[in-house]
PDB file of C-alpha atoms in Angstrom:
ATOM      1  CA  MET D   1     -13.937 -22.219 -13.136  1.00 49.00           C
ATOM      2  CA  LYS D   2     -12.214 -19.125 -14.530  1.00 56.00           C
ATOM      3  CA  GLN D   3     -14.982 -16.709 -13.456  1.00 60.00           C
ATOM      4  CA  ASP D   4     -14.737 -17.971  -9.879  1.00 65.00           C
ATOM      5  CA  ARG D   5     -11.169 -16.710  -9.355  1.00 67.00           C
ATOM      6  CA  LEU D   6     -10.792 -14.313  -6.456  1.00 61.00           C
ATOM      7  CA  TRP D   7      -7.676 -12.582  -7.745  1.00 71.00           C
ATOM      8  CA  ASN D   8      -8.937 -10.916 -10.914  1.00 83.00           C
ATOM      9  CA  ALA D   9      -7.298  -7.742 -12.194  1.00 86.00           C
ATOM     10  CA  ASN D  10     -10.169  -5.425 -11.273  1.00 87.00           C
ATOM     11  CA  TYR D  11     -10.330  -6.749  -7.722  1.00 87.00           C
ATOM     12  CA  LEU D  12      -6.593  -6.194  -7.271  1.00 90.00           C
ATOM     13  CA  LYS D  13      -7.012  -2.636  -8.548  1.00 92.00           C
ATOM     14  CA  VAL D  14      -9.837  -1.938  -6.092  1.00 92.00           C
ATOM     15  CA  MET D  15      -7.733  -3.344  -3.244  1.00 93.00           C
ATOM     16  CA  ALA D  16      -4.748  -1.242  -4.331  1.00 95.00           C
ATOM     17  CA  THR D  17      -6.930   1.845  -4.373  1.00 95.00           C
ATOM     18  CA  ASN D  18      -8.247   1.042  -0.909  1.00 95.00           C
ATOM     19  CA  PHE D  19      -4.664   0.668   0.294  1.00 97.00           C
ATOM     20  CA  THR D  20      -3.518   3.961  -1.249  1.00 97.00           C
ATOM     21  CA  MET D  21      -6.513   5.887   0.110  1.00 96.00           C
ATOM     22  CA  SER D  22      -5.841   4.651   3.629  1.00 96.00           C
ATOM     23  CA  PHE D  23      -2.082   5.030   3.286  1.00 98.00           C
ATOM     24  CA  ALA D  24      -2.334   8.670   2.179  1.00 97.00           C
ATOM     25  CA  PHE D  25      -4.697   9.458   5.048  1.00 96.00           C
ATOM     26  CA  PHE D  26      -2.789   7.637   7.786  1.00 97.00           C
ATOM     27  CA  LEU D  27       0.606   8.893   6.635  1.00 97.00           C
ATOM     28  CA  LEU D  28      -0.395  12.332   7.903  1.00 97.00           C
ATOM     29  CA  THR D  29      -2.656  11.439  10.819  1.00 95.00           C
ATOM     30  CA  PRO D  30      -0.105  11.246  13.646  1.00 96.00           C
ATOM     31  CA  LEU D  31       1.754  14.337  12.448  1.00 97.00           C
ATOM     32  CA  LEU D  32      -1.043  16.825  11.790  1.00 97.00           C
ATOM     33  CA  PRO D  33      -1.331  17.916  15.447  1.00 97.00           C
ATOM     34  CA  LEU D  34       2.395  18.665  15.429  1.00 97.00           C
ATOM     35  CA  TYR D  35       2.066  20.506  12.113  1.00 97.00           C
ATOM     36  CA  LEU D  36      -0.791  22.680  13.373  1.00 98.00           C
ATOM     37  CA  SER D  37       1.063  23.447  16.576  1.00 97.00           C
ATOM     38  CA  GLU D  38       4.405  24.249  14.935  1.00 96.00           C
ATOM     39  CA  ASN D  39       3.173  26.111  11.851  1.00 95.00           C
ATOM     40  CA  PHE D  40       0.105  27.908  13.166  1.00 97.00           C
ATOM     41  CA  GLY D  41       0.659  27.947  16.938  1.00 97.00           C
ATOM     42  CA  ALA D  42      -2.662  26.169  17.418  1.00 96.00           C
ATOM     43  CA  SER D  43      -3.723  25.166  20.923  1.00 97.00           C
ATOM     44  CA  LYS D  44      -4.705  21.589  21.764  1.00 96.00           C
ATOM     45  CA  ASP D  45      -8.388  22.517  21.696  1.00 97.00           C
ATOM     46  CA  MET D  46      -8.052  24.196  18.310  1.00 97.00           C
ATOM     47  CA  ILE D  47      -6.117  21.232  16.914  1.00 97.00           C
ATOM     48  CA  GLY D  48      -8.898  18.894  18.004  1.00 96.00           C
ATOM     49  CA  LEU D  49     -11.523  21.147  16.448  1.00 97.00           C
ATOM     50  CA  VAL D  50      -9.681  21.536  13.139  1.00 97.00           C
ATOM     51  CA  LEU D  51      -8.956  17.826  12.770  1.00 96.00           C
ATOM     52  CA  SER D  52     -12.459  16.723  13.754  1.00 96.00           C
ATOM     53  CA  GLY D  53     -13.941  18.480  10.718  1.00 96.00           C
ATOM     54  CA  TYR D  54     -12.634  15.696   8.475  1.00 96.00           C
ATOM     55  CA  THR D  55     -14.335  12.939  10.437  1.00 95.00           C
ATOM     56  CA  ILE D  56     -17.602  14.814  10.870  1.00 97.00           C
ATOM     57  CA  THR D  57     -17.820  15.545   7.141  1.00 97.00           C
ATOM     58  CA  ALA D  58     -16.973  11.928   6.265  1.00 96.00           C
ATOM     59  CA  LEU D  59     -19.716  10.683   8.581  1.00 96.00           C
ATOM     60  CA  LEU D  60     -22.284  13.115   7.224  1.00 96.00           C
ATOM     61  CA  ILE D  61     -21.584  12.308   3.569  1.00 96.00           C
ATOM     62  CA  ARG D  62     -21.702   8.511   3.849  1.00 93.00           C
ATOM     63  CA  PRO D  63     -25.506   8.042   3.844  1.00 92.00           C
ATOM     64  CA  PHE D  64     -25.768  10.277   0.774  1.00 94.00           C
ATOM     65  CA  SER D  65     -22.864   8.438  -0.841  1.00 93.00           C
ATOM     66  CA  GLY D  66     -24.771   5.191  -0.610  1.00 90.00           C
ATOM     67  CA  PHE D  67     -27.681   6.833  -2.401  1.00 93.00           C
ATOM     68  CA  LEU D  68     -25.383   8.252  -5.105  1.00 94.00           C
ATOM     69  CA  VAL D  69     -23.653   4.906  -5.638  1.00 93.00           C
ATOM     70  CA  ASP D  70     -27.045   3.207  -6.062  1.00 92.00           C
ATOM     71  CA  SER D  71     -28.490   5.966  -8.263  1.00 94.00           C
ATOM     72  CA  PHE D  72     -25.605   6.729 -10.630  1.00 94.00           C
ATOM     73  CA  PRO D  73     -22.860   4.665 -12.282  1.00 92.00           C
ATOM     74  CA  ARG D  74     -20.649   3.442  -9.458  1.00 91.00           C
ATOM     75  CA  LYS D  75     -17.409   3.885 -11.301  1.00 91.00           C
ATOM     76  CA  LYS D  76     -18.228   7.509 -12.115  1.00 94.00           C
ATOM     77  CA  VAL D  77     -19.130   8.283  -8.483  1.00 94.00           C
ATOM     78  CA  LEU D  78     -15.939   6.563  -7.366  1.00 95.00           C
ATOM     79  CA  LEU D  79     -13.715   8.392  -9.838  1.00 96.00           C
ATOM     80  CA  ILE D  80     -15.166  11.803  -9.006  1.00 96.00           C
ATOM     81  CA  SER D  81     -14.796  11.114  -5.281  1.00 96.00           C
ATOM     82  CA  LEU D  82     -11.249   9.831  -5.666  1.00 96.00           C
ATOM     83  CA  PHE D  83     -10.247  12.765  -7.838  1.00 97.00           C
ATOM     84  CA  LEU D  84     -11.510  15.248  -5.246  1.00 97.00           C
ATOM     85  CA  TYR D  85      -9.831  13.232  -2.480  1.00 97.00           C
ATOM     86  CA  PHE D  86      -6.550  13.358  -4.406  1.00 97.00           C
ATOM     87  CA  LEU D  87      -6.914  17.045  -5.262  1.00 97.00           C
ATOM     88  CA  LEU D  88      -7.599  18.150  -1.693  1.00 97.00           C
ATOM     89  CA  PHE D  89      -4.283  16.730  -0.510  1.00 97.00           C
ATOM     90  CA  GLY D  90      -2.801  19.547  -2.590  1.00 96.00           C
ATOM     91  CA  GLY D  91      -4.897  21.964  -0.560  1.00 97.00           C
ATOM     92  CA  TYR D  92      -2.778  21.227   2.495  1.00 97.00           C
ATOM     93  CA  LEU D  93       0.238  22.550   0.614  1.00 96.00           C
ATOM     94  CA  LEU D  94      -1.604  25.752  -0.280  1.00 96.00           C
ATOM     95  CA  ALA D  95      -3.284  26.457   3.063  1.00 96.00           C
ATOM     96  CA  GLY D  96      -1.274  29.306   4.539  1.00 94.00           C
ATOM     97  CA  THR D  97      -3.497  30.008   7.537  1.00 97.00           C
ATOM     98  CA  LEU D  98      -5.157  27.904  10.183  1.00 97.00           C
ATOM     99  CA  VAL D  99      -8.592  28.879   8.874  1.00 97.00           C
ATOM    100  CA  LEU D 100      -7.725  27.785   5.325  1.00 98.00           C
ATOM    101  CA  PHE D 101      -6.249  24.557   6.636  1.00 98.00           C
ATOM    102  CA  ALA D 102      -9.428  23.906   8.643  1.00 97.00           C
ATOM    103  CA  ILE D 103     -11.565  24.525   5.549  1.00 98.00           C
ATOM    104  CA  VAL D 104      -9.468  22.192   3.380  1.00 98.00           C
ATOM    105  CA  ARG D 105      -9.386  19.535   6.101  1.00 97.00           C
ATOM    106  CA  THR D 106     -13.159  19.682   6.604  1.00 97.00           C
ATOM    107  CA  MET D 107     -13.832  19.567   2.851  1.00 98.00           C
ATOM    108  CA  HIS D 108     -11.419  16.642   2.508  1.00 97.00           C
ATOM    109  CA  GLY D 109     -13.652  14.448   4.664  1.00 97.00           C
ATOM    110  CA  GLY D 110     -16.428  14.536   2.046  1.00 97.00           C
ATOM    111  CA  PRO D 111     -14.579  12.814  -0.795  1.00 97.00           C
ATOM    112  CA  PHE D 112     -13.004  10.415   1.691  1.00 96.00           C
ATOM    113  CA  GLY D 113     -16.411   9.330   2.972  1.00 95.00           C
ATOM    114  CA  ALA D 114     -17.809   9.035  -0.538  1.00 96.00           C
ATOM    115  CA  SER D 115     -14.739   7.204  -1.860  1.00 95.00           C
ATOM    116  CA  THR D 116     -14.780   4.587   0.867  1.00 93.00           C
ATOM    117  CA  VAL D 117     -18.453   3.813   0.240  1.00 94.00           C
ATOM    118  CA  ALA D 118     -18.077   3.758  -3.549  1.00 94.00           C
ATOM    119  CA  ASN D 119     -14.845   1.746  -3.519  1.00 93.00           C
ATOM    120  CA  SER D 120     -16.214  -0.957  -1.225  1.00 92.00           C
ATOM    121  CA  THR D 121     -19.302  -1.203  -3.430  1.00 92.00           C
ATOM    122  CA  VAL D 122     -17.167  -1.582  -6.546  1.00 91.00           C
ATOM    123  CA  ALA D 123     -15.107  -4.236  -4.727  1.00 90.00           C
ATOM    124  CA  ILE D 124     -18.272  -6.248  -4.146  1.00 90.00           C
ATOM    125  CA  ASP D 125     -19.267  -5.779  -7.786  1.00 89.00           C
ATOM    126  CA  VAL D 126     -16.010  -7.201  -9.144  1.00 87.00           C
ATOM    127  CA  LEU D 127     -15.900 -10.181  -6.770  1.00 87.00           C
ATOM    128  CA  PRO D 128     -17.443 -13.469  -7.843  1.00 84.00           C
ATOM    129  CA  SER D 129     -20.427 -14.162  -5.565  1.00 84.00           C
ATOM    130  CA  SER D 130     -18.980 -17.503  -4.465  1.00 84.00           C
ATOM    131  CA  ARG D 131     -15.825 -15.747  -3.141  1.00 83.00           C
ATOM    132  CA  ARG D 132     -17.409 -12.568  -1.758  1.00 86.00           C
ATOM    133  CA  ASN D 133     -16.792 -13.293   1.945  1.00 87.00           C
ATOM    134  CA  GLU D 134     -13.156 -14.117   1.353  1.00 87.00           C
ATOM    135  CA  GLY D 135     -12.737 -11.122  -0.940  1.00 87.00           C
ATOM    136  CA  ILE D 136     -14.193  -8.650   1.547  1.00 90.00           C
ATOM    137  CA  GLY D 137     -11.831 -10.052   4.171  1.00 91.00           C
ATOM    138  CA  PHE D 138      -8.831  -9.360   1.954  1.00 90.00           C
ATOM    139  CA  TYR D 139     -10.267  -5.962   1.038  1.00 92.00           C
ATOM    140  CA  GLY D 140     -10.418  -5.055   4.734  1.00 92.00           C
ATOM    141  CA  LEU D 141      -6.894  -6.388   5.159  1.00 94.00           C
ATOM    142  CA  SER D 142      -5.618  -3.930   2.543  1.00 94.00           C
ATOM    143  CA  ASN D 143      -7.050  -1.113   4.668  1.00 93.00           C
ATOM    144  CA  ASN D 144      -5.625  -2.542   7.897  1.00 95.00           C
ATOM    145  CA  LEU D 145      -2.195  -2.969   6.342  1.00 97.00           C
ATOM    146  CA  ALA D 146      -2.110   0.683   5.290  1.00 97.00           C
ATOM    147  CA  THR D 147      -3.378   1.732   8.714  1.00 96.00           C
ATOM    148  CA  ALA D 148      -0.582  -0.242  10.349  1.00 96.00           C
ATOM    149  CA  ILE D 149       2.383   0.914   8.266  1.00 97.00           C
ATOM    150  CA  ALA D 150       1.574   4.442   7.044  1.00 98.00           C
ATOM    151  CA  PRO D 151       1.848   6.253  10.411  1.00 98.00           C
ATOM    152  CA  THR D 152       5.194   4.587  11.084  1.00 97.00           C
ATOM    153  CA  ILE D 153       6.501   5.603   7.673  1.00 97.00           C
ATOM    154  CA  GLY D 154       5.200   9.152   8.152  1.00 97.00           C
ATOM    155  CA  VAL D 155       6.867   9.537  11.538  1.00 97.00           C
ATOM    156  CA  PHE D 156      10.085   7.982  10.201  1.00 97.00           C
ATOM    157  CA  ILE D 157      10.187  10.407   7.259  1.00 97.00           C
ATOM    158  CA  TYR D 158       9.444  13.367   9.508  1.00 97.00           C
ATOM    159  CA  LYS D 159      12.130  12.314  11.998  1.00 96.00           C
ATOM    160  CA  TYR D 160      14.846  12.358   9.342  1.00 96.00           C
ATOM    161  CA  VAL D 161      13.634  15.054   6.963  1.00 96.00           C
ATOM    162  CA  HIS D 162      11.577  17.315   9.265  1.00 94.00           C
ATOM    163  CA  ASP D 163       9.573  18.633   6.315  1.00 95.00           C
ATOM    164  CA  PHE D 164       5.791  18.628   6.360  1.00 97.00           C
ATOM    165  CA  ASP D 165       5.599  19.700   2.723  1.00 97.00           C
ATOM    166  CA  LEU D 166       7.350  16.484   1.706  1.00 97.00           C
ATOM    167  CA  LEU D 167       4.782  14.467   3.659  1.00 97.00           C
ATOM    168  CA  PHE D 168       1.917  16.371   2.011  1.00 98.00           C
ATOM    169  CA  TRP D 169       3.485  15.707  -1.400  1.00 98.00           C
ATOM    170  CA  ILE D 170       3.862  12.011  -0.657  1.00 98.00           C
ATOM    171  CA  ALA D 171       0.214  11.776   0.428  1.00 98.00           C
ATOM    172  CA  PHE D 172      -0.809  13.729  -2.686  1.00 98.00           C
ATOM    173  CA  ILE D 173       1.166  11.404  -4.967  1.00 98.00           C
ATOM    174  CA  VAL D 174      -0.042   8.214  -3.262  1.00 98.00           C
ATOM    175  CA  ALA D 175      -3.661   9.384  -3.546  1.00 97.00           C
ATOM    176  CA  GLY D 176      -2.998  10.217  -7.215  1.00 97.00           C
ATOM    177  CA  VAL D 177      -1.686   6.706  -7.788  1.00 97.00           C
ATOM    178  CA  GLY D 178      -4.877   5.323  -6.251  1.00 96.00           C
ATOM    179  CA  PHE D 179      -6.993   7.487  -8.527  1.00 96.00           C
ATOM    180  CA  PHE D 180      -4.990   6.413 -11.569  1.00 96.00           C
ATOM    181  CA  VAL D 181      -5.190   2.715 -10.684  1.00 95.00           C
ATOM    182  CA  ASP D 182      -8.938   2.873 -10.139  1.00 92.00           C
ATOM    183  CA  SER D 183      -9.459   4.753 -13.410  1.00 92.00           C
ATOM    184  CA  THR D 184      -8.144   1.694 -15.249  1.00 91.00           C
ATOM    185  CA  ILE D 185     -10.950  -0.591 -14.016  1.00 84.00           C
TER     186      ILE D 185
END
């Protein structure tokens, strides 16, 4: 039956967005402690504090994101979240002090938490019910694939180029691609 196909265009777009969100995040993850140390002279304790803001904000926003996704049009919640997620990657380029970087990093966790909730909900919506288990497995695989390759690519780029701005631009562009792809659903 045609409606029972797992690989429909919208599902592929949601998976691509999930991949790009994770890729943009994990591209920078192993290098941010080095960036904070080299550019701002941050101590190990300060690095841990600055980087934890992202995770704390993402955790705090998720319960509210579920409410928003159930109360408002899911695509609109997703697009707003993804746009803010994309936009805040640009904030890393503009943050000239450790305090500004900490503020941007902490704010960035909010749209990430909301985007992950909204995107997984949209993935379920576009999957045929008879293929939902299989589809969620592949959806998770898109995240795991990005988690596996993005840090390696980030470290490789940094090793040969030694330019954090380039890495921030790549993350910004990849997140923008994810936003664009999801806007076509």
